[in-house]
mmCIF file of C-alpha atoms in Angstrom:
data_model
loop_
_atom_site.group_PDB
_atom_site.id
_atom_site.type_symbol
_atom_site.label_atom_id
_atom_site.label_comp_id
_atom_site.label_asym_id
_atom_site.label_seq_id
_atom_site.Cartn_x
_atom_site.Cartn_y
_atom_site.Cartn_z
ATOM 1 C CA UNK T 1 9.859 30.079 -6.742
ATOM 2 C CA UNK T 2 8.641 27.656 -9.398
ATOM 3 C CA UNK T 3 5.215 26.484 -10.515
ATOM 4 C CA UNK T 4 4.344 23.137 -12.120
ATOM 5 C CA UNK T 5 1.563 23.086 -14.760
ATOM 6 C CA UNK T 6 -0.048 20.218 -16.688
ATOM 7 C CA UNK T 7 0.424 20.375 -20.458
ATOM 8 C CA UNK T 8 -1.282 17.117 -21.531
ATOM 9 C CA UNK T 9 -4.559 15.318 -20.767
ATOM 10 C CA UNK T 10 -2.806 12.204 -19.401
ATOM 11 C CA UNK T 11 -1.008 14.214 -16.698
ATOM 12 C CA UNK T 12 2.347 12.833 -17.825
ATOM 13 C CA UNK T 13 3.879 16.024 -19.237
ATOM 14 C CA UNK T 14 4.389 19.141 -17.090
ATOM 15 C CA UNK T 15 5.943 22.540 -17.523
ATOM 16 C CA UNK T 16 8.092 24.022 -14.789
ATOM 17 C CA UNK T 17 8.137 27.815 -14.925
ATOM 18 C CA UNK T 18 9.209 30.714 -12.651
ATOM 19 C CA UNK T 19 6.424 32.467 -10.746
ATOM 20 C CA UNK T 20 6.126 35.391 -8.346
ATOM 21 C CA UNK T 21 3.913 33.311 -6.036
ATOM 22 C CA UNK T 22 5.780 32.274 -2.891
ATOM 23 C CA UNK T 23 5.358 28.585 -2.031
ATOM 24 C CA UNK T 24 8.157 28.034 0.495
ATOM 25 C CA UNK T 25 10.357 29.939 2.920
ATOM 26 C CA UNK T 26 13.865 29.419 1.578
ATOM 27 C CA UNK T 27 16.417 28.232 4.134
ATOM 28 C CA UNK T 28 19.990 27.027 3.667
ATOM 29 C CA UNK T 29 21.674 26.202 0.360
ATOM 30 C CA UNK T 30 24.556 23.727 0.651
ATOM 31 C CA UNK T 31 26.753 22.728 -2.269
ATOM 32 C CA UNK T 32 29.646 20.324 -2.746
ATOM 33 C CA UNK T 33 31.266 18.595 -5.709
ATOM 34 C CA UNK T 34 28.481 16.037 -6.142
ATOM 35 C CA UNK T 35 25.238 17.740 -5.112
ATOM 36 C CA UNK T 36 23.368 20.885 -4.200
ATOM 37 C CA UNK T 37 20.941 20.753 -1.271
ATOM 38 C CA UNK T 38 18.284 23.456 -0.987
ATOM 39 C CA UNK T 39 16.360 23.565 2.286
ATOM 40 C CA UNK T 40 13.005 25.273 2.558
ATOM 41 C CA UNK T 41 9.849 25.065 4.636
ATOM 42 C CA UNK T 42 6.132 25.633 4.503
ATOM 43 C CA UNK T 43 3.695 25.268 7.377
ATOM 44 C CA UNK T 44 1.122 22.575 6.624
ATOM 45 C CA UNK T 45 -1.895 21.193 8.439
ATOM 46 C CA UNK T 46 -2.713 17.458 8.412
ATOM 47 C CA UNK T 47 -5.840 18.060 6.336
ATOM 48 C CA UNK T 48 -4.435 20.548 3.812
ATOM 49 C CA UNK T 49 -4.792 19.968 0.066
ATOM 50 C CA UNK T 50 -3.176 21.591 -2.943
ATOM 51 C CA UNK T 51 0.341 22.474 -4.128
ATOM 52 C CA UNK T 52 1.065 18.772 -4.661
ATOM 53 C CA UNK T 53 -0.048 17.932 -1.113
ATOM 54 C CA UNK T 54 -3.002 15.730 -0.243
ATOM 55 C CA UNK T 55 -3.248 15.390 3.502
ATOM 56 C CA UNK T 56 -0.225 13.459 4.704
ATOM 57 C CA UNK T 57 1.074 12.746 1.183
ATOM 58 C CA UNK T 58 3.262 15.007 -0.941
ATOM 59 C CA UNK T 59 4.081 14.149 -4.557
ATOM 60 C CA UNK T 60 7.629 15.134 -5.537
ATOM 61 C CA UNK T 61 8.892 15.385 -9.139
ATOM 62 C CA UNK T 62 12.549 15.121 -10.086
ATOM 63 C CA UNK T 63 14.908 15.397 -13.050
ATOM 64 C CA UNK T 64 17.911 13.154 -13.693
ATOM 65 C CA UNK T 65 21.036 14.674 -15.185
ATOM 66 C CA UNK T 66 24.509 16.075 -14.576
ATOM 67 C CA UNK T 67 24.024 19.617 -15.925
ATOM 68 C CA UNK T 68 22.765 22.565 -13.882
ATOM 69 C CA UNK T 69 19.651 24.509 -14.905
ATOM 70 C CA UNK T 70 20.382 28.006 -16.148
ATOM 71 C CA UNK T 71 19.093 30.684 -13.790
ATOM 72 C CA UNK T 72 17.279 32.678 -16.510
ATOM 73 C CA UNK T 73 15.250 29.807 -18.016
ATOM 74 C CA UNK T 74 11.680 30.517 -19.190
ATOM 75 C CA UNK T 75 10.270 27.005 -18.729
ATOM 76 C CA UNK T 76 11.297 23.336 -18.537
ATOM 77 C CA UNK T 77 9.235 20.428 -19.838
ATOM 78 C CA UNK T 78 9.041 17.434 -17.485
ATOM 79 C CA UNK T 79 7.953 14.395 -19.499
ATOM 80 C CA UNK T 80 7.197 11.401 -17.261
ATOM 81 C CA UNK T 81 7.073 9.217 -20.384
ATOM 82 C CA UNK T 82 10.873 9.558 -20.406
ATOM 83 C CA UNK T 83 11.813 7.665 -17.201
ATOM 84 C CA UNK T 84 15.547 7.962 -17.855
ATOM 85 C CA UNK T 85 15.253 11.757 -17.499
ATOM 86 C CA UNK T 86 12.256 12.494 -15.264
ATOM 87 C CA UNK T 87 10.274 10.822 -12.504
ATOM 88 C CA UNK T 88 8.295 11.285 -9.320
ATOM 89 C CA UNK T 89 8.049 9.849 -5.851
ATOM 90 C CA UNK T 90 5.950 10.385 -2.730
ATOM 91 C CA UNK T 91 6.744 11.615 0.766
ATOM 92 C CA UNK T 92 4.585 11.321 3.882
ATOM 93 C CA UNK T 93 4.753 14.316 6.179
ATOM 94 C CA UNK T 94 3.185 13.173 9.449
ATOM 95 C CA UNK T 95 3.714 9.415 9.373
ATOM 96 C CA UNK T 96 6.567 7.108 8.360
ATOM 97 C CA UNK T 97 6.620 4.589 5.495
ATOM 98 C CA UNK T 98 8.874 1.534 5.650
ATOM 99 C CA UNK T 99 11.307 1.229 2.748
ATOM 100 C CA UNK T 100 14.079 -0.954 4.188
ATOM 101 C CA UNK T 101 13.217 -4.612 4.787
ATOM 102 C CA UNK T 102 16.725 -5.969 5.224
ATOM 103 C CA UNK T 103 15.946 -6.909 8.830
ATOM 104 C CA UNK T 104 13.232 -9.271 7.634
ATOM 105 C CA UNK T 105 15.684 -11.036 5.342
ATOM 106 C CA UNK T 106 18.406 -11.136 8.008
ATOM 107 C CA UNK T 107 16.324 -12.373 10.950
ATOM 108 C CA UNK T 108 13.532 -14.547 9.553
ATOM 109 C CA UNK T 109 12.836 -17.390 7.171
ATOM 110 C CA UNK T 110 10.591 -16.779 4.187
ATOM 111 C CA UNK T 111 8.512 -18.543 1.560
ATOM 112 C CA UNK T 112 7.090 -17.275 -1.766
ATOM 113 C CA UNK T 113 3.365 -17.497 -2.524
ATOM 114 C CA UNK T 114 2.445 -16.638 -6.109
ATOM 115 C CA UNK T 115 -0.413 -17.200 -8.529
ATOM 116 C CA UNK T 116 -0.017 -19.411 -11.569
ATOM 117 C CA UNK T 117 0.620 -17.402 -14.733
ATOM 118 C CA UNK T 118 -2.717 -16.009 -15.951
ATOM 119 C CA UNK T 119 -4.028 -13.339 -18.319
ATOM 120 C CA UNK T 120 -6.490 -11.165 -16.337
ATOM 121 C CA UNK T 121 -9.815 -10.366 -17.997
ATOM 122 C CA UNK T 122 -10.181 -7.049 -19.829
ATOM 123 C CA UNK T 123 -13.089 -5.921 -17.635
ATOM 124 C CA UNK T 124 -11.165 -6.603 -14.402
ATOM 125 C CA UNK T 125 -10.538 -9.823 -12.542
ATOM 126 C CA UNK T 126 -9.931 -11.488 -9.171
ATOM 127 C CA UNK T 127 -7.771 -14.602 -8.932
ATOM 128 C CA UNK T 128 -7.181 -16.744 -5.827
ATOM 129 C CA UNK T 129 -4.934 -19.592 -4.769
ATOM 130 C CA UNK T 130 -4.826 -21.589 -1.510
ATOM 131 C CA UNK T 131 -1.497 -22.731 -0.066
ATOM 132 C CA UNK T 132 -0.498 -24.926 2.824
ATOM 133 C CA UNK T 133 1.575 -22.820 5.207
ATOM 134 C CA UNK T 134 5.042 -23.824 6.335
ATOM 135 C CA UNK T 135 4.952 -26.197 9.322
ATOM 136 C CA UNK T 136 7.705 -24.175 11.033
ATOM 137 C CA UNK T 137 5.740 -20.904 10.777
ATOM 138 C CA UNK T 138 4.476 -20.050 14.248
ATOM 139 C CA UNK T 139 4.284 -16.283 13.720
ATOM 140 C CA UNK T 140 4.337 -14.151 10.562
ATOM 141 C CA UNK T 141 6.531 -11.060 10.838
ATOM 142 C CA UNK T 142 6.171 -9.289 7.477
ATOM 143 C CA UNK T 143 6.093 -9.465 3.693
ATOM 144 C CA UNK T 144 7.496 -8.012 0.508
ATOM 145 C CA UNK T 145 5.605 -8.082 -2.817
ATOM 146 C CA UNK T 146 6.645 -10.389 -5.638
ATOM 147 C CA UNK T 147 5.517 -8.470 -8.712
ATOM 148 C CA UNK T 148 5.755 -9.593 -12.318
ATOM 149 C CA UNK T 149 7.555 -6.922 -14.346
ATOM 150 C CA UNK T 150 5.915 -3.527 -13.962
ATOM 151 C CA UNK T 151 2.501 -4.909 -12.967
ATOM 152 C CA UNK T 152 2.728 -3.182 -9.606
ATOM 153 C CA UNK T 153 3.253 0.211 -11.233
ATOM 154 C CA UNK T 154 1.208 0.160 -14.446
ATOM 155 C CA UNK T 155 -2.236 0.071 -12.833
ATOM 156 C CA UNK T 156 -2.961 -3.601 -13.571
ATOM 157 C CA UNK T 157 -3.013 -4.824 -9.943
ATOM 158 C CA UNK T 158 -5.407 -3.053 -7.614
ATOM 159 C CA UNK T 159 -4.695 -5.071 -4.486
ATOM 160 C CA UNK T 160 -3.136 -8.290 -3.196
ATOM 161 C CA UNK T 161 -4.341 -9.786 0.083
ATOM 162 C CA UNK T 162 -3.210 -12.828 2.056
ATOM 163 C CA UNK T 163 -5.786 -14.350 4.403
ATOM 164 C CA UNK T 164 -5.490 -17.180 6.904
ATOM 165 C CA UNK T 165 -8.109 -19.895 6.677
ATOM 166 C CA UNK T 166 -10.294 -21.094 9.543
ATOM 167 C CA UNK T 167 -8.520 -24.129 11.076
ATOM 168 C CA UNK T 168 -11.895 -25.862 11.376
ATOM 169 C CA UNK T 169 -12.121 -25.853 7.540
ATOM 170 C CA UNK T 170 -8.617 -27.223 6.902
ATOM 171 C CA UNK T 171 -9.871 -30.345 5.117
ATOM 172 C CA UNK T 172 -11.895 -28.189 2.725
ATOM 173 C CA UNK T 173 -9.008 -25.771 2.204
ATOM 174 C CA UNK T 174 -6.772 -28.711 1.281
ATOM 175 C CA UNK T 175 -9.102 -29.537 -1.637
ATOM 176 C CA UNK T 176 -8.434 -26.132 -3.212
ATOM 177 C CA UNK T 177 -4.626 -26.110 -2.998
ATOM 178 C CA UNK T 178 -2.635 -26.306 -6.205
ATOM 179 C CA UNK T 179 -4.762 -24.308 -8.686
ATOM 180 C CA UNK T 180 -5.307 -20.614 -9.349
ATOM 181 C CA UNK T 181 -9.059 -20.037 -9.668
ATOM 182 C CA UNK T 182 -11.609 -17.235 -10.095
ATOM 183 C CA UNK T 183 -12.332 -15.784 -6.628
ATOM 184 C CA UNK T 184 -15.789 -14.584 -7.674
ATOM 185 C CA UNK T 185 -16.956 -17.947 -8.993
ATOM 186 C CA UNK T 186 -20.022 -19.134 -7.069
ATOM 187 C CA UNK T 187 -18.350 -22.514 -6.560
ATOM 188 C CA UNK T 188 -15.172 -21.030 -5.052
ATOM 189 C CA UNK T 189 -15.631 -21.764 -1.344
ATOM 190 C CA UNK T 190 -12.328 -20.661 0.292
ATOM 191 C CA UNK T 191 -13.333 -17.020 0.107
ATOM 192 C CA UNK T 192 -16.063 -17.800 2.664
ATOM 193 C CA UNK T 193 -13.813 -19.367 5.326
ATOM 194 C CA UNK T 194 -10.426 -17.695 4.735
ATOM 195 C CA UNK T 195 -11.100 -14.294 6.288
ATOM 196 C CA UNK T 196 -8.362 -13.572 8.812
ATOM 197 C CA UNK T 197 -6.079 -10.948 7.254
ATOM 198 C CA UNK T 198 -2.329 -11.435 7.269
ATOM 199 C CA UNK T 199 -1.105 -8.745 4.868
ATOM 200 C CA UNK T 200 -2.381 -6.384 2.172
ATOM 201 C CA UNK T 201 -0.376 -4.927 -0.698
ATOM 202 C CA UNK T 202 -1.604 -1.919 -2.652
ATOM 203 C CA UNK T 203 0.186 0.379 -5.141
ATOM 204 C CA UNK T 204 3.108 2.263 -3.661
ATOM 205 C CA UNK T 205 3.763 -0.259 -0.897
ATOM 206 C CA UNK T 206 7.146 -1.982 -0.702
ATOM 207 C CA UNK T 207 5.929 -4.357 1.981
ATOM 208 C CA UNK T 208 5.400 -4.423 5.715
ATOM 209 C CA UNK T 209 7.519 -5.361 8.721
ATOM 210 C CA UNK T 210 5.760 -5.971 12.012
ATOM 211 C CA UNK T 211 6.824 -4.084 15.106
ATOM 212 C CA UNK T 212 9.908 -5.675 16.711
ATOM 213 C CA UNK T 213 9.200 -8.795 18.792
ATOM 214 C CA UNK T 214 5.597 -8.953 17.557
ATOM 215 C CA UNK T 215 3.969 -11.143 14.934
ATOM 216 C CA UNK T 216 0.706 -12.474 13.542
ATOM 217 C CA UNK T 217 0.055 -15.942 14.930
ATOM 218 C CA UNK T 218 -0.413 -18.775 12.445
ATOM 219 C CA UNK T 219 -3.898 -20.284 12.785
ATOM 220 C CA UNK T 220 -3.028 -23.973 13.041
ATOM 221 C CA UNK T 221 -5.374 -26.930 13.467
ATOM 222 C CA UNK T 222 -4.976 -29.858 15.851
ATOM 223 C CA UNK T 223 -2.427 -31.396 13.441
ATOM 224 C CA UNK T 224 -0.348 -28.180 13.493
ATOM 225 C CA UNK T 225 -1.265 -27.437 9.867
ATOM 226 C CA UNK T 226 -2.524 -24.147 8.526
ATOM 227 C CA UNK T 227 -3.661 -22.772 5.167
ATOM 228 C CA UNK T 228 -3.496 -19.340 3.573
ATOM 229 C CA UNK T 229 -5.372 -17.753 0.684
ATOM 230 C CA UNK T 230 -3.711 -15.359 -1.769
ATOM 231 C CA UNK T 231 -6.141 -13.045 -3.548
ATOM 232 C CA UNK T 232 -5.072 -10.708 -6.373
ATOM 233 C CA UNK T 233 -7.591 -8.168 -7.682
ATOM 234 C CA UNK T 234 -7.010 -6.598 -11.095
ATOM 235 C CA UNK T 235 -8.281 -3.351 -12.575
ATOM 236 C CA UNK T 236 -9.762 -3.283 -16.042
ATOM 237 C CA UNK T 237 -6.965 -3.408 -18.589
ATOM 238 C CA UNK T 238 -5.939 -4.215 -22.136
ATOM 239 C CA UNK T 239 -6.213 -7.976 -21.829
ATOM 240 C CA UNK T 240 -2.687 -8.422 -23.201
ATOM 241 C CA UNK T 241 -0.712 -8.516 -19.931
ATOM 242 C CA UNK T 242 -0.056 -11.718 -18.016
ATOM 243 C CA UNK T 243 0.577 -11.970 -14.293
ATOM 244 C CA UNK T 244 1.799 -14.381 -11.632
ATOM 245 C CA UNK T 245 2.413 -11.925 -8.796
ATOM 246 C CA UNK T 246 2.191 -12.676 -5.108
ATOM 247 C CA UNK T 247 4.025 -12.127 -1.821
ATOM 248 C CA UNK T 248 7.063 -13.408 0.016
ATOM 249 C CA UNK T 249 6.001 -14.051 3.623
ATOM 250 C CA UNK T 250 8.483 -13.951 6.495
ATOM 251 C CA UNK T 251 7.950 -16.130 9.540
ATOM 252 C CA UNK T 252 9.526 -17.541 12.674
ATOM 253 C CA UNK T 253 9.086 -20.556 14.933
ATOM 254 C CA UNK T 254 9.983 -18.443 17.982
ATOM 255 C CA UNK T 255 7.394 -17.138 20.419
ATOM 256 C CA UNK T 256 6.425 -13.539 19.703
ATOM 257 C CA UNK T 257 4.038 -11.044 21.232
ATOM 258 C CA UNK T 258 0.787 -11.654 19.306
ATOM 259 C CA UNK T 259 -0.429 -8.729 17.215
ATOM 260 C CA UNK T 260 -3.723 -8.429 15.381
ATOM 261 C CA UNK T 261 -5.217 -6.765 12.316
ATOM 262 C CA UNK T 262 -8.684 -5.494 11.658
ATOM 263 C CA UNK T 263 -10.639 -3.959 8.808
ATOM 264 C CA UNK T 264 -12.552 -0.843 9.767
ATOM 265 C CA UNK T 265 -15.146 -0.145 7.103
ATOM 266 C CA UNK T 266 -16.191 -2.384 4.214
ATOM 267 C CA UNK T 267 -14.424 -5.637 3.457
ATOM 268 C CA UNK T 268 -13.007 -5.463 -0.099
ATOM 269 C CA UNK T 269 -15.874 -6.378 -2.381
ATOM 270 C CA UNK T 270 -17.154 -5.825 -5.900
ATOM 271 C CA UNK T 271 -20.692 -5.550 -4.527
ATOM 272 C CA UNK T 272 -20.392 -2.032 -3.034
ATOM 273 C CA UNK T 273 -22.170 0.025 -5.697
ATOM 274 C CA UNK T 274 -22.491 3.809 -5.906
ATOM 275 C CA UNK T 275 -25.647 4.816 -7.760
ATOM 276 C CA UNK T 276 -25.127 6.847 -10.975
ATOM 277 C CA UNK T 277 -27.021 9.930 -9.761
ATOM 278 C CA UNK T 278 -25.205 10.163 -6.424
ATOM 279 C CA UNK T 279 -22.875 13.152 -6.028
ATOM 280 C CA UNK T 280 -20.804 11.259 -3.493
ATOM 281 C CA UNK T 281 -20.831 8.418 -1.053
ATOM 282 C CA UNK T 282 -19.284 8.225 2.396
ATOM 283 C CA UNK T 283 -18.620 5.041 4.358
ATOM 284 C CA UNK T 284 -17.580 5.052 7.997
ATOM 285 C CA UNK T 285 -16.149 2.364 10.240
ATOM 286 C CA UNK T 286 -15.521 2.474 13.977
ATOM 287 C CA UNK T 287 -12.782 0.971 16.108
ATOM 288 C CA UNK T 288 -13.642 0.330 19.767
ATOM 289 C CA UNK T 289 -12.252 2.377 22.641
ATOM 290 C CA UNK T 290 -9.567 -0.312 23.067
ATOM 291 C CA UNK T 291 -7.793 1.261 20.068
ATOM 292 C CA UNK T 292 -7.035 4.274 22.259
ATOM 293 C CA UNK T 293 -4.955 4.462 25.384
ATOM 294 C CA UNK T 294 -6.839 5.825 28.387
ATOM 295 C CA UNK T 295 -4.597 8.912 28.364
ATOM 296 C CA UNK T 296 -6.191 10.313 25.199
ATOM 297 C CA UNK T 297 -5.829 10.694 21.437
ATOM 298 C CA UNK T 298 -2.046 11.186 21.585
ATOM 299 C CA UNK T 299 -1.528 7.560 22.668
ATOM 300 C CA UNK T 300 -2.988 4.798 20.515
ATOM 301 C CA UNK T 301 -2.790 1.020 20.709
ATOM 302 C CA UNK T 302 -2.224 0.968 16.951
ATOM 303 C CA UNK T 303 1.255 0.738 15.454
ATOM 304 C CA UNK T 304 0.422 1.059 11.740
ATOM 305 C CA UNK T 305 -2.448 1.987 9.443
ATOM 306 C CA UNK T 306 -3.278 1.277 5.794
ATOM 307 C CA UNK T 307 -5.926 3.223 3.898
ATOM 308 C CA UNK T 308 -7.247 1.125 0.996
ATOM 309 C CA UNK T 309 -9.809 1.877 -1.703
ATOM 310 C CA UNK T 310 -10.274 1.781 -5.457
ATOM 311 C CA UNK T 311 -9.542 4.587 -7.895
ATOM 312 C CA UNK T 312 -13.013 6.109 -7.421
ATOM 313 C CA UNK T 313 -12.292 6.995 -3.809
ATOM 314 C CA UNK T 314 -11.655 10.711 -3.299
ATOM 315 C CA UNK T 315 -10.315 10.813 0.239
ATOM 316 C CA UNK T 316 -9.870 8.733 3.393
ATOM 317 C CA UNK T 317 -8.712 9.517 6.915
ATOM 318 C CA UNK T 318 -8.317 8.056 10.395
ATOM 319 C CA UNK T 319 -9.674 10.289 13.148
ATOM 320 C CA UNK T 320 -9.284 9.696 16.887
ATOM 321 C CA UNK T 321 -11.921 11.071 19.283
ATOM 322 C CA UNK T 322 -11.475 10.979 23.053
ATOM 323 C CA UNK T 323 -13.137 13.071 25.750
ATOM 324 C CA UNK T 324 -14.475 15.543 23.196
ATOM 325 C CA UNK T 325 -11.039 15.971 21.584
ATOM 326 C CA UNK T 326 -10.931 15.152 17.866
ATOM 327 C CA UNK T 327 -7.608 14.669 16.079
ATOM 328 C CA UNK T 328 -6.732 13.579 12.552
ATOM 329 C CA UNK T 329 -4.198 10.759 12.853
ATOM 330 C CA UNK T 330 -3.739 9.820 9.177
ATOM 331 C CA UNK T 331 -5.079 11.717 6.187
ATOM 332 C CA UNK T 332 -4.458 11.890 2.490
ATOM 333 C CA UNK T 333 -5.434 9.137 0.079
ATOM 334 C CA UNK T 334 -4.192 8.399 -3.422
ATOM 335 C CA UNK T 335 -5.169 5.332 -5.424
ATOM 336 C CA UNK T 336 -1.599 5.134 -6.767
ATOM 337 C CA UNK T 337 0.095 5.380 -3.361
ATOM 338 C CA UNK T 338 -1.323 3.312 -0.513
ATOM 339 C CA UNK T 339 1.595 2.150 1.674
ATOM 340 C CA UNK T 340 1.486 1.050 5.295
ATOM 341 C CA UNK T 341 1.962 4.101 7.518
ATOM 342 C CA UNK T 342 3.821 3.616 10.797
ATOM 343 C CA UNK T 343 2.460 5.613 13.734
ATOM 344 C CA UNK T 344 5.223 4.907 16.286
ATOM 345 C CA UNK T 345 2.703 4.565 19.079
ATOM 346 C CA UNK T 346 2.408 2.209 22.059
#
């Protein structure tokens, strides 16, 4: 058994060392000419923390190389600042995360929606741009992020969101197309009438593909036009990086089974303030009983869930309650890994 210890304040250098503590039950060891596979197991609950596990999420470190580790080693330094030799990834234990979006590219048309090239403010920033949607888009079926360089991995981008605009405000939305502007400016009106969520990207997500034969209906006006708002929120940074990130949206003109999205909790805002003397702060949102099938907590009318928050959030979870039975559906939150989790439910 091995134990991983931090050796620097930035949590980028670790030391792997043998230990007498037993973390896993060792199973089969399979070896061929190209790889060695070691199988082991450990019983985990959906709310467990520690040993690299936070609820549903497990962080896994790896080394890249062709030489075997000697069996009598004392310790090995894992330096994440050397990406050609070491790295990490995440696994979800109780839910599934989409990583293959080839079906989107094979079955649907797509269009890119990106900001104009900007340099986000040092103290943090929020930039928005309104686009006219494609006239042939009747339903949206998914997205993949279009990230500039490493801006999706280096902590610069906190969140990207695409909203649909109210068809009744199409004339006003048209006035704001063409320019990337400050979302938080008092004169920026689209943020007040573009509120219907299409897709959200947060760190760790590779995109989202809607359940087969379902889609998010384009909100068109009487002239069959519709408008969408791209919002990109930036963390505080150095002020040196530039960005023109966005999303590639996939769509179809075919009829699909309409799906919907909702925010449970607070809408993303820079106005939710935690007072300095507060030890903690909890926010709670409720979904109506329609989110659950009448048979109980094991059957939900929800196909996927995203848990989103800033880097000050400590934990988040989705809990189903039905007939006195309480069950944790999704748990485990990390600010650096917030993908869409598929539930494989009705």
